[in-house]
XYZ file of C-alpha atoms in Angstrom:
404
model
C 175.984 -1.463 28.028
C 174.978 2.157 27.538
C 174.112 3.318 23.974
C 174.033 6.720 23.703
C 172.057 7.656 20.940
C 173.293 11.437 19.419
C 171.333 14.288 16.867
C 167.814 12.588 16.560
C 165.523 14.359 14.502
C 162.166 14.617 15.820
C 158.495 16.380 15.055
C 159.195 14.382 11.102
C 157.497 10.908 10.777
C 159.801 9.519 8.534
C 162.859 10.158 10.974
C 160.356 9.095 13.353
C 160.088 5.958 11.753
C 164.458 5.690 11.545
C 164.959 6.282 14.796
C 162.262 3.958 16.223
C 163.502 0.881 13.617
C 166.897 1.440 14.768
C 165.735 1.558 18.356
C 163.855 -1.862 17.830
C 167.344 -3.415 16.205
C 169.481 -2.315 19.403
C 166.483 -3.748 21.805
C 166.300 -6.773 20.060
C 170.064 -7.374 20.287
C 170.916 -5.589 23.383
C 168.078 -6.807 25.599
C 169.472 -5.419 28.740
C 171.131 -1.997 27.330
C 170.300 1.102 28.130
C 169.451 3.638 25.444
C 169.363 7.162 26.051
C 169.239 9.859 22.759
C 170.251 13.539 22.854
C 167.934 15.460 20.210
C 168.760 17.657 16.946
C 168.335 21.612 17.563
C 164.354 22.857 17.226
C 162.572 25.068 19.075
C 161.128 22.253 20.957
C 161.219 18.638 19.853
C 158.943 15.315 20.429
C 160.475 12.421 21.828
C 160.049 9.542 19.050
C 157.777 6.645 20.416
C 160.035 4.675 21.899
C 159.710 4.152 25.448
C 160.231 1.175 27.840
C 162.163 0.787 31.641
C 165.754 1.234 30.314
C 165.292 3.584 27.445
C 165.150 7.661 28.360
C 164.957 10.841 25.667
C 166.806 14.446 26.774
C 164.656 16.537 25.099
C 166.315 19.256 27.002
C 169.559 19.027 25.961
C 169.557 21.219 23.045
C 172.239 23.529 21.287
C 171.929 26.917 19.802
C 173.846 29.305 18.704
C 173.605 31.171 22.463
C 175.915 27.455 23.681
C 178.583 28.602 21.055
C 180.967 30.236 23.292
C 180.573 27.022 25.803
C 181.769 24.884 22.790
C 184.505 27.433 22.457
C 186.210 26.761 26.174
C 185.203 23.139 25.258
C 187.518 22.510 22.580
C 190.286 24.779 23.968
C 190.487 22.894 27.164
C 191.117 19.652 24.962
C 193.861 21.590 23.204
C 195.407 22.749 26.298
C 193.570 20.300 28.779
C 191.872 22.037 30.975
C 188.246 21.710 31.130
C 186.368 25.170 32.516
C 183.001 23.848 31.785
C 181.127 22.775 34.996
C 177.664 23.272 34.002
C 175.178 24.255 31.302
C 173.649 22.104 29.151
C 177.341 21.400 26.935
C 178.420 20.078 29.607
C 175.461 17.856 30.147
C 175.667 16.767 26.450
C 179.548 15.905 26.920
C 179.251 13.975 30.135
C 176.774 11.830 28.708
C 179.039 11.124 25.583
C 181.720 10.216 27.998
C 179.793 7.806 30.147
C 178.169 6.046 26.917
C 179.959 2.671 25.951
C 178.462 3.201 22.088
C 177.939 6.147 20.624
C 174.996 6.169 17.526
C 174.772 8.769 15.261
C 171.268 8.677 14.124
C 169.736 7.781 10.778
C 169.192 11.458 8.997
C 169.686 13.789 6.085
C 172.870 15.406 4.623
C 173.261 17.161 7.583
C 177.112 16.649 7.213
C 176.693 17.452 3.612
C 174.704 20.180 1.631
C 172.681 20.964 4.957
C 176.276 21.856 6.280
C 174.680 21.359 9.979
C 177.128 22.621 12.351
C 175.453 21.797 15.943
C 174.932 17.955 14.314
C 178.816 18.044 13.719
C 179.702 19.413 16.687
C 178.146 16.224 19.160
C 179.880 14.524 16.899
C 183.395 16.012 17.117
C 182.108 16.019 20.619
C 182.098 12.332 20.672
C 185.427 11.570 19.044
C 187.210 14.002 21.606
C 186.542 12.077 24.285
C 187.451 9.160 22.633
C 184.531 7.197 21.184
C 184.559 5.851 17.388
C 180.829 7.121 16.208
C 179.111 4.939 14.387
C 177.009 6.392 11.745
C 173.488 4.171 11.565
C 173.119 4.551 7.330
C 173.393 8.113 6.991
C 173.234 10.412 3.923
C 177.265 12.244 4.038
C 178.420 14.444 2.035
C 180.492 17.599 1.216
C 179.368 20.711 1.941
C 180.755 24.114 0.281
C 182.492 24.998 3.046
C 186.149 24.089 3.228
C 186.477 24.046 7.144
C 182.951 22.711 7.214
C 184.486 19.696 5.163
C 187.884 19.723 7.136
C 186.274 19.155 10.451
C 183.844 16.630 8.771
C 186.869 14.564 7.576
C 188.292 14.743 10.747
C 185.629 13.327 12.479
C 184.967 10.829 9.929
C 188.177 9.209 9.671
C 187.472 8.224 13.298
C 183.968 6.857 13.136
C 182.060 3.803 12.192
C 180.644 4.752 8.827
C 177.328 3.037 7.040
C 175.868 4.961 4.413
C 172.448 4.765 2.822
C 173.792 6.179 -0.376
C 176.349 4.610 -3.169
C 176.572 8.483 -4.100
C 177.568 8.546 -0.459
C 179.544 6.130 -0.745
C 181.457 7.706 -3.571
C 181.787 10.845 -1.631
C 183.758 9.702 0.777
C 185.702 7.471 -1.144
C 187.188 10.650 -2.906
C 187.753 11.475 0.556
C 190.343 8.015 1.630
C 187.144 6.799 3.615
C 185.524 3.319 3.154
C 182.003 2.951 4.381
C 179.395 0.569 4.867
C 176.466 0.654 1.980
C 173.254 -0.165 3.698
C 169.752 1.159 2.683
C 167.094 3.277 4.931
C 166.779 1.830 8.509
C 163.034 2.423 8.183
C 162.287 -0.959 6.335
C 163.043 -2.890 9.191
C 160.289 -0.692 11.515
C 157.676 -3.062 12.986
C 154.156 -1.973 13.733
C 153.180 -1.072 16.832
C 149.017 -2.421 16.898
C 148.641 0.177 20.188
C 149.808 3.281 18.097
C 147.457 3.134 15.094
C 144.715 5.226 15.357
C 143.598 5.418 11.915
C 141.389 2.444 10.503
C 139.907 1.503 7.059
C 137.073 -0.475 5.920
C 137.354 -3.078 3.139
C 135.538 -0.884 0.577
C 137.732 1.582 1.509
C 140.871 -0.136 1.419
C 142.298 0.178 -2.168
C 140.269 3.129 -3.357
C 142.058 6.126 -2.520
C 145.830 7.801 -3.814
C 148.225 8.783 -0.696
C 149.411 11.889 -1.681
C 152.564 13.224 0.401
C 153.158 16.783 -0.366
C 155.980 19.148 0.697
C 156.983 22.343 0.028
C 160.758 23.070 -1.034
C 161.128 27.126 -1.353
C 160.707 28.276 2.125
C 163.916 25.719 3.227
C 165.914 23.486 0.674
C 169.177 24.943 -0.336
C 169.067 23.372 -3.896
C 165.148 25.256 -4.515
C 165.190 27.968 -1.888
C 163.335 30.996 -3.202
C 162.893 29.562 -6.822
C 159.233 29.055 -6.998
C 159.457 25.239 -7.592
C 156.039 24.977 -4.705
C 154.185 26.538 -7.960
C 155.402 24.844 -10.467
C 154.530 21.718 -9.299
C 151.174 22.788 -8.234
C 150.307 23.432 -11.518
C 151.764 20.435 -13.058
C 151.074 17.612 -10.610
C 147.333 18.629 -9.308
C 145.538 18.583 -12.912
C 147.008 15.300 -13.785
C 146.258 13.890 -10.441
C 142.614 15.282 -10.066
C 141.788 13.300 -14.290
C 143.377 10.404 -12.931
C 141.220 10.384 -9.654
C 137.973 11.012 -11.565
C 138.430 8.855 -14.753
C 139.152 5.938 -11.655
C 136.695 6.758 -9.053
C 139.563 7.279 -6.816
C 139.602 9.158 -3.475
C 142.883 11.309 -2.643
C 143.930 11.421 1.353
C 146.955 14.435 1.780
C 149.419 12.910 4.368
C 150.985 15.177 7.152
C 154.505 14.537 7.537
C 155.922 17.424 9.802
C 154.135 17.726 12.845
C 155.034 19.629 16.682
C 156.512 22.840 16.382
C 156.901 21.620 12.535
C 153.030 21.133 12.459
C 152.093 22.392 8.584
C 148.514 21.813 8.642
C 147.596 25.152 6.544
C 149.830 24.255 3.794
C 148.811 21.000 3.302
C 145.162 22.828 3.518
C 146.761 24.866 0.323
C 146.962 21.299 -1.181
C 143.358 20.413 -0.836
C 142.028 23.785 -1.556
C 143.714 22.999 -5.193
C 142.588 19.929 -5.792
C 139.275 20.846 -4.965
C 139.834 24.173 -7.589
C 140.920 21.693 -10.290
C 137.756 20.242 -10.176
C 137.896 17.344 -7.892
C 134.808 16.670 -5.407
C 135.458 18.484 -1.891
C 133.816 15.194 -0.378
C 136.564 12.876 -2.538
C 139.850 14.316 -1.015
C 140.617 14.834 2.576
C 143.822 15.923 5.022
C 143.782 12.697 7.149
C 143.634 14.769 10.471
C 143.771 10.798 12.330
C 147.252 10.578 11.184
C 148.960 11.280 14.747
C 152.128 8.731 14.388
C 154.424 7.058 11.874
C 152.235 4.178 11.605
C 149.443 6.028 10.777
C 151.336 7.541 8.335
C 152.427 3.813 7.073
C 148.868 2.881 7.362
C 147.446 5.473 4.961
C 149.888 4.222 2.173
C 149.720 1.032 3.059
C 145.623 0.502 2.086
C 146.475 3.146 -0.636
C 145.853 2.340 -4.546
C 148.935 4.005 -5.343
C 150.703 6.928 -3.305
C 152.505 9.356 -5.019
C 155.209 11.011 -2.684
C 157.193 14.454 -2.503
C 158.396 12.899 0.895
C 161.802 10.181 0.257
C 160.222 8.075 3.550
C 156.658 8.483 1.442
C 158.679 6.825 -0.572
C 160.317 4.063 1.787
C 156.964 3.324 3.026
C 155.619 2.389 0.199
C 158.397 0.054 -1.089
C 157.814 -0.728 2.298
C 154.002 -1.896 1.829
C 154.493 -2.991 -1.803
C 152.811 -0.136 -2.893
C 153.234 1.389 -6.229
C 153.784 4.922 -6.314
C 155.321 7.922 -8.013
C 158.508 9.694 -6.851
C 158.599 13.532 -7.207
C 162.387 13.649 -5.961
C 164.223 16.399 -4.818
C 167.952 15.007 -3.995
C 169.346 11.819 -5.171
C 168.461 10.228 -1.784
C 165.147 9.126 -3.506
C 166.449 8.447 -6.447
C 168.644 5.695 -5.032
C 165.653 4.099 -3.245
C 163.583 4.224 -6.799
C 166.885 2.252 -8.063
C 167.488 -0.099 -5.533
C 162.854 -0.583 -5.610
C 163.284 -1.104 -9.604
C 160.771 2.114 -9.700
C 162.947 3.944 -12.018
C 160.501 4.939 -14.494
C 158.481 5.836 -11.759
C 160.440 9.079 -10.996
C 160.736 12.250 -11.930
C 162.877 14.530 -10.641
C 161.276 17.834 -9.548
C 162.874 20.101 -11.688
C 162.364 18.457 -14.982
C 158.699 18.316 -13.818
C 155.620 18.183 -17.122
C 152.541 17.381 -17.123
C 152.684 14.527 -19.390
C 155.401 13.155 -17.330
C 153.311 12.840 -14.356
C 149.821 11.999 -16.424
C 151.940 8.782 -18.472
C 153.552 7.438 -15.071
C 149.934 7.609 -13.323
C 148.758 5.184 -15.913
C 151.324 3.449 -15.378
C 151.099 2.679 -12.269
C 147.569 1.816 -12.798
C 148.304 -0.629 -15.563
C 150.670 -2.237 -14.382
C 149.805 -2.226 -10.542
C 150.134 -6.599 -9.454
C 153.205 -6.417 -11.920
C 154.709 -3.646 -9.553
C 154.004 -5.232 -5.991
C 155.143 -8.379 -7.266
C 158.787 -6.846 -7.982
C 158.573 -4.853 -3.979
C 157.797 -7.829 -2.717
C 160.584 -10.296 -4.120
C 163.067 -6.953 -2.729
C 161.934 -6.362 0.840
C 164.033 -9.642 2.222
C 166.866 -8.175 1.345
C 166.072 -4.574 2.223
C 165.605 -5.695 5.653
C 168.638 -7.405 6.195
C 170.948 -4.032 4.420
C 169.017 -1.620 6.808
C 169.817 -3.334 9.881
C 173.744 -3.231 9.255
C 175.004 -1.199 11.565
C 173.718 -3.161 14.971
C 174.342 -6.307 13.438
C 178.136 -4.804 13.370
C 178.216 -3.686 17.060
C 176.479 -6.807 17.854
C 179.188 -8.720 16.546
C 181.873 -6.477 18.358
C 180.100 -6.308 21.148
C 180.142 -10.750 20.773
C 184.168 -10.502 20.892
C 184.283 -7.258 24.036
C 183.022 -10.335 25.821
C 185.202 -13.101 25.040
C 188.076 -10.432 26.141
């Protein structure tokens, strides 16, 4: 069996975690299958850390604006029944899709939705036009603000098997007459790989620090671009975290989230410098440079007293490792994760953040530590099962095909 994963994101520990978790699920259910990956298009990508003799990563098949003429030729060829593409990157994408027995759309955010990602949509459209039924592996899916994009998306989604990780996605797709299955984030099923863990913790260090996962919004996010939300957050949350850290003798570990061509070292240093400026001893704060893999990222959260996350997968890992957390939420996906984990009392929407709210919720994390950990632990088995729905469905389908 040939399984092709399209639009795999990279250089992001959250997307790596979801991609590896999905790959582990596939390999468990289909031990003899070949798995190939076509990556989503950045300037450069690094393969996710999942490797075996039957797995291949195509990091050289990225599509960019220069490939638009070939995309138009391909679409015309499908309409008029001829194939003008004999070479080129797009043709290689098409060839791999044609050869696949199953095409899976890698777990990721709202590329079909508020991000309005035409390259992402093009690959899924190609799969549909080549007679495949793409399996969306617990994605965020929704409407964009572009009528043409939504029209093509609806055409594609009607011909796909849809699994979504948000109830909001399910309701939006229901309004289009579609009936997706509802699960949770794929990363809940991730199994640790000890060979890829670089960070180590002593007993004295365990739970003696706050795990802090920042991000910036002003330079990329469609809802917050160029509105100075980053400055507001820095002014609001840092002083309160410093107070809690000093009062409770806690250090702070800043966790990188992006890697490779998306490296954000300079940005993380800005946060470190601000913590020191606000009164934290420079020896009590660090950017954890030992975080080289998604498994390192997970370990730093696992050993923390609590986490403060502006990143969605920072929240997912905290739930998975039963660590109390404060979610500074920028999208619905974070709100829903807080809801199904029983942590909605510890969410603050970034557009509504204020110092008093941050202080009150941080105090609650400390006072209710054991209760929160027990509550999170009680939910994990269900969340793990819900994170595996697409591959379970594919496996069941394969059993019936074998009988035929």
